[in-house]
Amino acid sequence: MSTNARVGGEVDAFCTKCELLLAHTVLAMVGPKIVRVRCETCKAEHAYRGQVVPKGAAKPKARRSTTTAAEKIVIGFEEQLKGKDLTKARAYSPKESFVAEEVLNHPTFGYGIVTALRGDKIDVAFKAFEKTLLHKRPDGQAARPTFGTKATPAPQPTEEGQAALQPKDPAPSTPDEGSGTVGS
Ligand SMILES: [Zn+2]
């Protein structure tokens, strides 16, 4: 547990503001215990509570099948980083040349993935910037088929009620009994 913990070092901690498990900078320690950290995302300082995620908060790694769209973005970044060889991540420098999908190690923001090349600029997704990504949800999110609710079966009327209302038409939805054609 308390292997590399040191003041000024980085530690994953749950940020109550961001409501995520995020990279924090260790601000104070008592012996081997981290007692105070600063969230690298919102820069808020708070007591270190370990890597415990409170109940009801977003869990980055659990419940994949029922995650919301916002959580999927977080997981996507985490898994992208897992797929990369972080030992080969080059330290970021404006003098370096990076390629798309490359992992770099920024002295302040930590590991980031190059998402786009724009001339002499690169767009980089950092772990600490997950909240920003959540705010930039593209319209493509709505492109998923969310209108397929026509097949929802309406509750069948009781035979008694239906017969009482319309005695001449006892079967509201006649099932196919062999006579496919009607009234010709
Ligand atoms: Zn935060």
Coordinates of C-alpha atoms and ligand atoms in Angstrom, one line a residue:
M1 CA 0.0 0.0 0.0
S2 CA 2.4 2.7 1.2
T3 CA 5.1 2.0 -1.3
N4 CA 5.9 5.1 -3.2
A5 CA 3.8 7.6 -1.2
R6 CA 5.6 10.8 -0.7
V7 CA 4.7 14.5 -0.4
G8 CA 4.5 15.9 -3.9
G9 CA 3.9 12.5 -5.4
E10 CA 0.8 11.3 -7.1
V11 CA -1.9 9.1 -5.7
D12 CA -5.3 8.0 -6.8
A13 CA -8.0 9.2 -4.5
F14 CA -11.6 9.8 -4.6
C15 CA -12.5 13.5 -5.2
T16 CA -15.8 14.4 -3.6
K17 CA -16.1 17.4 -6.0
C18 CA -15.4 15.5 -9.2
E19 CA -17.1 12.4 -7.8
L20 CA -14.4 10.3 -9.4
L21 CA -11.3 8.3 -8.6
L22 CA -8.7 10.7 -9.9
A23 CA -5.1 11.5 -9.7
H24 CA -4.2 13.6 -6.7
T25 CA -1.0 15.2 -5.5
V26 CA 0.1 14.3 -2.0
L27 CA 0.2 17.4 0.1
A28 CA 0.9 16.1 3.6
M29 CA 1.7 12.8 5.2
V30 CA 1.9 11.6 8.7
G31 CA 4.4 8.8 8.8
P32 CA 3.6 6.4 6.0
K33 CA 0.0 7.7 5.8
I34 CA -1.3 10.2 3.3
V35 CA -3.5 12.7 5.1
R36 CA -4.0 15.5 2.6
V37 CA -4.2 15.6 -1.2
R38 CA -5.0 18.0 -4.0
C39 CA -7.2 16.9 -6.9
E40 CA -5.4 17.5 -10.1
T41 CA -8.7 18.0 -11.9
C42 CA -10.5 20.6 -9.8
K43 CA -7.4 21.6 -7.7
A44 CA -9.4 21.2 -4.5
E45 CA -7.5 20.2 -1.4
H46 CA -9.1 17.7 0.9
A47 CA -8.3 15.0 3.4
Y48 CA -7.1 11.7 1.9
R49 CA -9.7 9.0 2.3
G50 CA -7.9 6.3 0.5
Q51 CA -9.0 4.9 -2.8
V52 CA -12.4 4.1 -1.4
V53 CA -15.3 5.1 -3.7
P54 CA -18.3 6.0 -1.7
K55 CA -21.5 4.2 -2.3
G56 CA -23.6 5.6 -5.1
A57 CA -20.6 7.2 -6.8
A58 CA -19.3 6.3 -10.2
K59 CA -17.2 3.3 -10.1
P60 CA -14.7 3.3 -12.9
K61 CA -14.1 -0.4 -13.2
A62 CA -17.3 -2.0 -12.0
R63 CA -20.7 -2.7 -13.5
R64 CA -19.7 -2.4 -17.1
S65 CA -23.0 -3.6 -18.5
T66 CA -25.1 -1.0 -16.7
T67 CA -22.8 2.0 -16.9
T68 CA -24.2 5.2 -18.1
A69 CA -22.8 7.0 -21.2
A70 CA -20.8 9.3 -19.0
E71 CA -19.1 6.4 -17.2
K72 CA -18.3 4.7 -20.4
I73 CA -16.1 7.7 -21.4
V74 CA -14.2 7.3 -18.2
I75 CA -13.8 3.6 -18.6
G76 CA -12.8 4.1 -22.2
F77 CA -9.9 6.3 -21.3
E78 CA -8.8 4.0 -18.5
E79 CA -8.8 1.0 -20.8
Q80 CA -7.1 2.8 -23.5
L81 CA -4.3 3.6 -21.1
K82 CA -4.2 0.0 -20.0
G83 CA -3.7 -1.1 -23.6
K84 CA -0.7 1.2 -23.9
D85 CA 2.8 0.5 -22.8
L86 CA 3.2 3.3 -20.3
T87 CA 6.9 2.5 -19.9
K88 CA 7.3 3.7 -23.4
A89 CA 5.4 6.9 -22.8
R90 CA 7.7 9.8 -23.7
A91 CA 7.9 12.8 -21.5
Y92 CA 6.0 15.6 -23.1
S93 CA 8.0 18.4 -24.6
P94 CA 7.0 20.9 -27.2
K95 CA 10.2 19.9 -29.0
E96 CA 9.1 16.3 -29.4
S97 CA 7.0 15.0 -32.3
F98 CA 4.1 12.9 -31.4
V99 CA 1.7 10.7 -33.3
A100 CA -1.9 10.0 -32.9
E101 CA -2.8 7.5 -30.2
E102 CA 0.6 7.8 -28.6
V103 CA 0.8 8.0 -24.9
L104 CA 2.8 10.8 -23.4
N105 CA 3.7 11.7 -19.9
H106 CA 3.1 15.3 -19.0
P107 CA 5.0 16.6 -16.0
T108 CA 1.8 18.2 -14.6
F109 CA -1.1 16.3 -16.1
G110 CA 0.3 12.8 -16.1
Y111 CA -0.3 10.3 -18.8
G112 CA -2.3 11.4 -21.8
I113 CA -3.3 10.0 -25.1
V114 CA -2.8 12.0 -28.3
T115 CA -6.2 12.1 -29.8
A116 CA -5.6 14.4 -32.7
L117 CA -2.8 16.1 -34.7
R118 CA -3.4 19.7 -35.8
G119 CA -0.3 21.0 -37.5
D120 CA 2.1 21.9 -34.7
K121 CA -0.5 21.2 -32.1
I122 CA -1.8 18.0 -30.6
D123 CA -5.0 17.3 -28.7
V124 CA -4.3 15.2 -25.7
A125 CA -6.8 13.4 -23.5
F126 CA -5.5 13.3 -19.9
K127 CA -6.9 11.3 -17.2
A128 CA -7.4 14.4 -15.2
F129 CA -9.5 15.9 -17.9
E130 CA -12.2 13.3 -17.9
K131 CA -14.7 15.8 -16.6
T132 CA -14.0 18.0 -19.6
L133 CA -14.7 15.1 -21.9
L134 CA -18.0 14.6 -20.1
H135 CA -19.0 18.1 -20.9
K136 CA -18.2 17.7 -24.5
R137 CA -20.5 14.9 -25.3
P138 CA -21.1 15.1 -29.0
D139 CA -24.5 14.8 -30.7
G140 CA -23.4 11.4 -31.7
Q141 CA -24.5 10.2 -28.4
A142 CA -28.1 10.6 -29.5
A143 CA -27.5 8.6 -32.6
R144 CA -28.1 5.4 -30.8
P145 CA -31.4 3.7 -31.6
T146 CA -33.5 5.1 -28.8
F147 CA -36.8 5.2 -30.7
G148 CA -37.4 1.5 -31.0
T149 CA -40.2 1.5 -28.4
K150 CA -43.0 0.9 -30.8
A151 CA -42.9 -2.8 -30.1
T152 CA -43.8 -2.2 -26.5
P153 CA -47.0 -4.3 -26.0
A154 CA -50.0 -2.3 -24.8
P155 CA -51.8 -3.9 -21.9
Q156 CA -54.5 -6.2 -23.2
P157 CA -58.0 -5.1 -22.2
T158 CA -59.8 -7.7 -20.2
E159 CA -62.3 -9.7 -22.1
E160 CA -65.1 -8.7 -19.8
G161 CA -64.4 -5.0 -20.2
Q162 CA -64.0 -5.2 -23.9
A163 CA -67.2 -7.3 -24.3
A164 CA -69.2 -4.8 -22.3
L165 CA -68.0 -1.9 -24.3
Q166 CA -68.1 -3.4 -27.7
P167 CA -70.3 -6.5 -27.8
K168 CA -70.2 -6.7 -31.6
D169 CA -66.4 -7.0 -31.7
P170 CA -65.3 -9.3 -28.9
A171 CA -61.8 -9.8 -30.3
P172 CA -59.9 -6.5 -30.5
S173 CA -56.8 -7.9 -31.9
T174 CA -57.7 -11.0 -33.9
P175 CA -54.8 -13.4 -34.1
D176 CA -54.0 -14.9 -37.4
E177 CA -56.2 -18.0 -37.6
G178 CA -55.6 -18.8 -41.3
S179 CA -57.8 -16.2 -43.0
G180 CA -55.2 -13.6 -43.9
T181 CA -57.5 -11.5 -46.1
V182 CA -60.3 -9.4 -44.7
G183 CA -63.5 -8.2 -46.2
S184 CA -63.1 -8.3 -50.0
Ligands
ZN1 ZN -11.6 17.1 -8.1

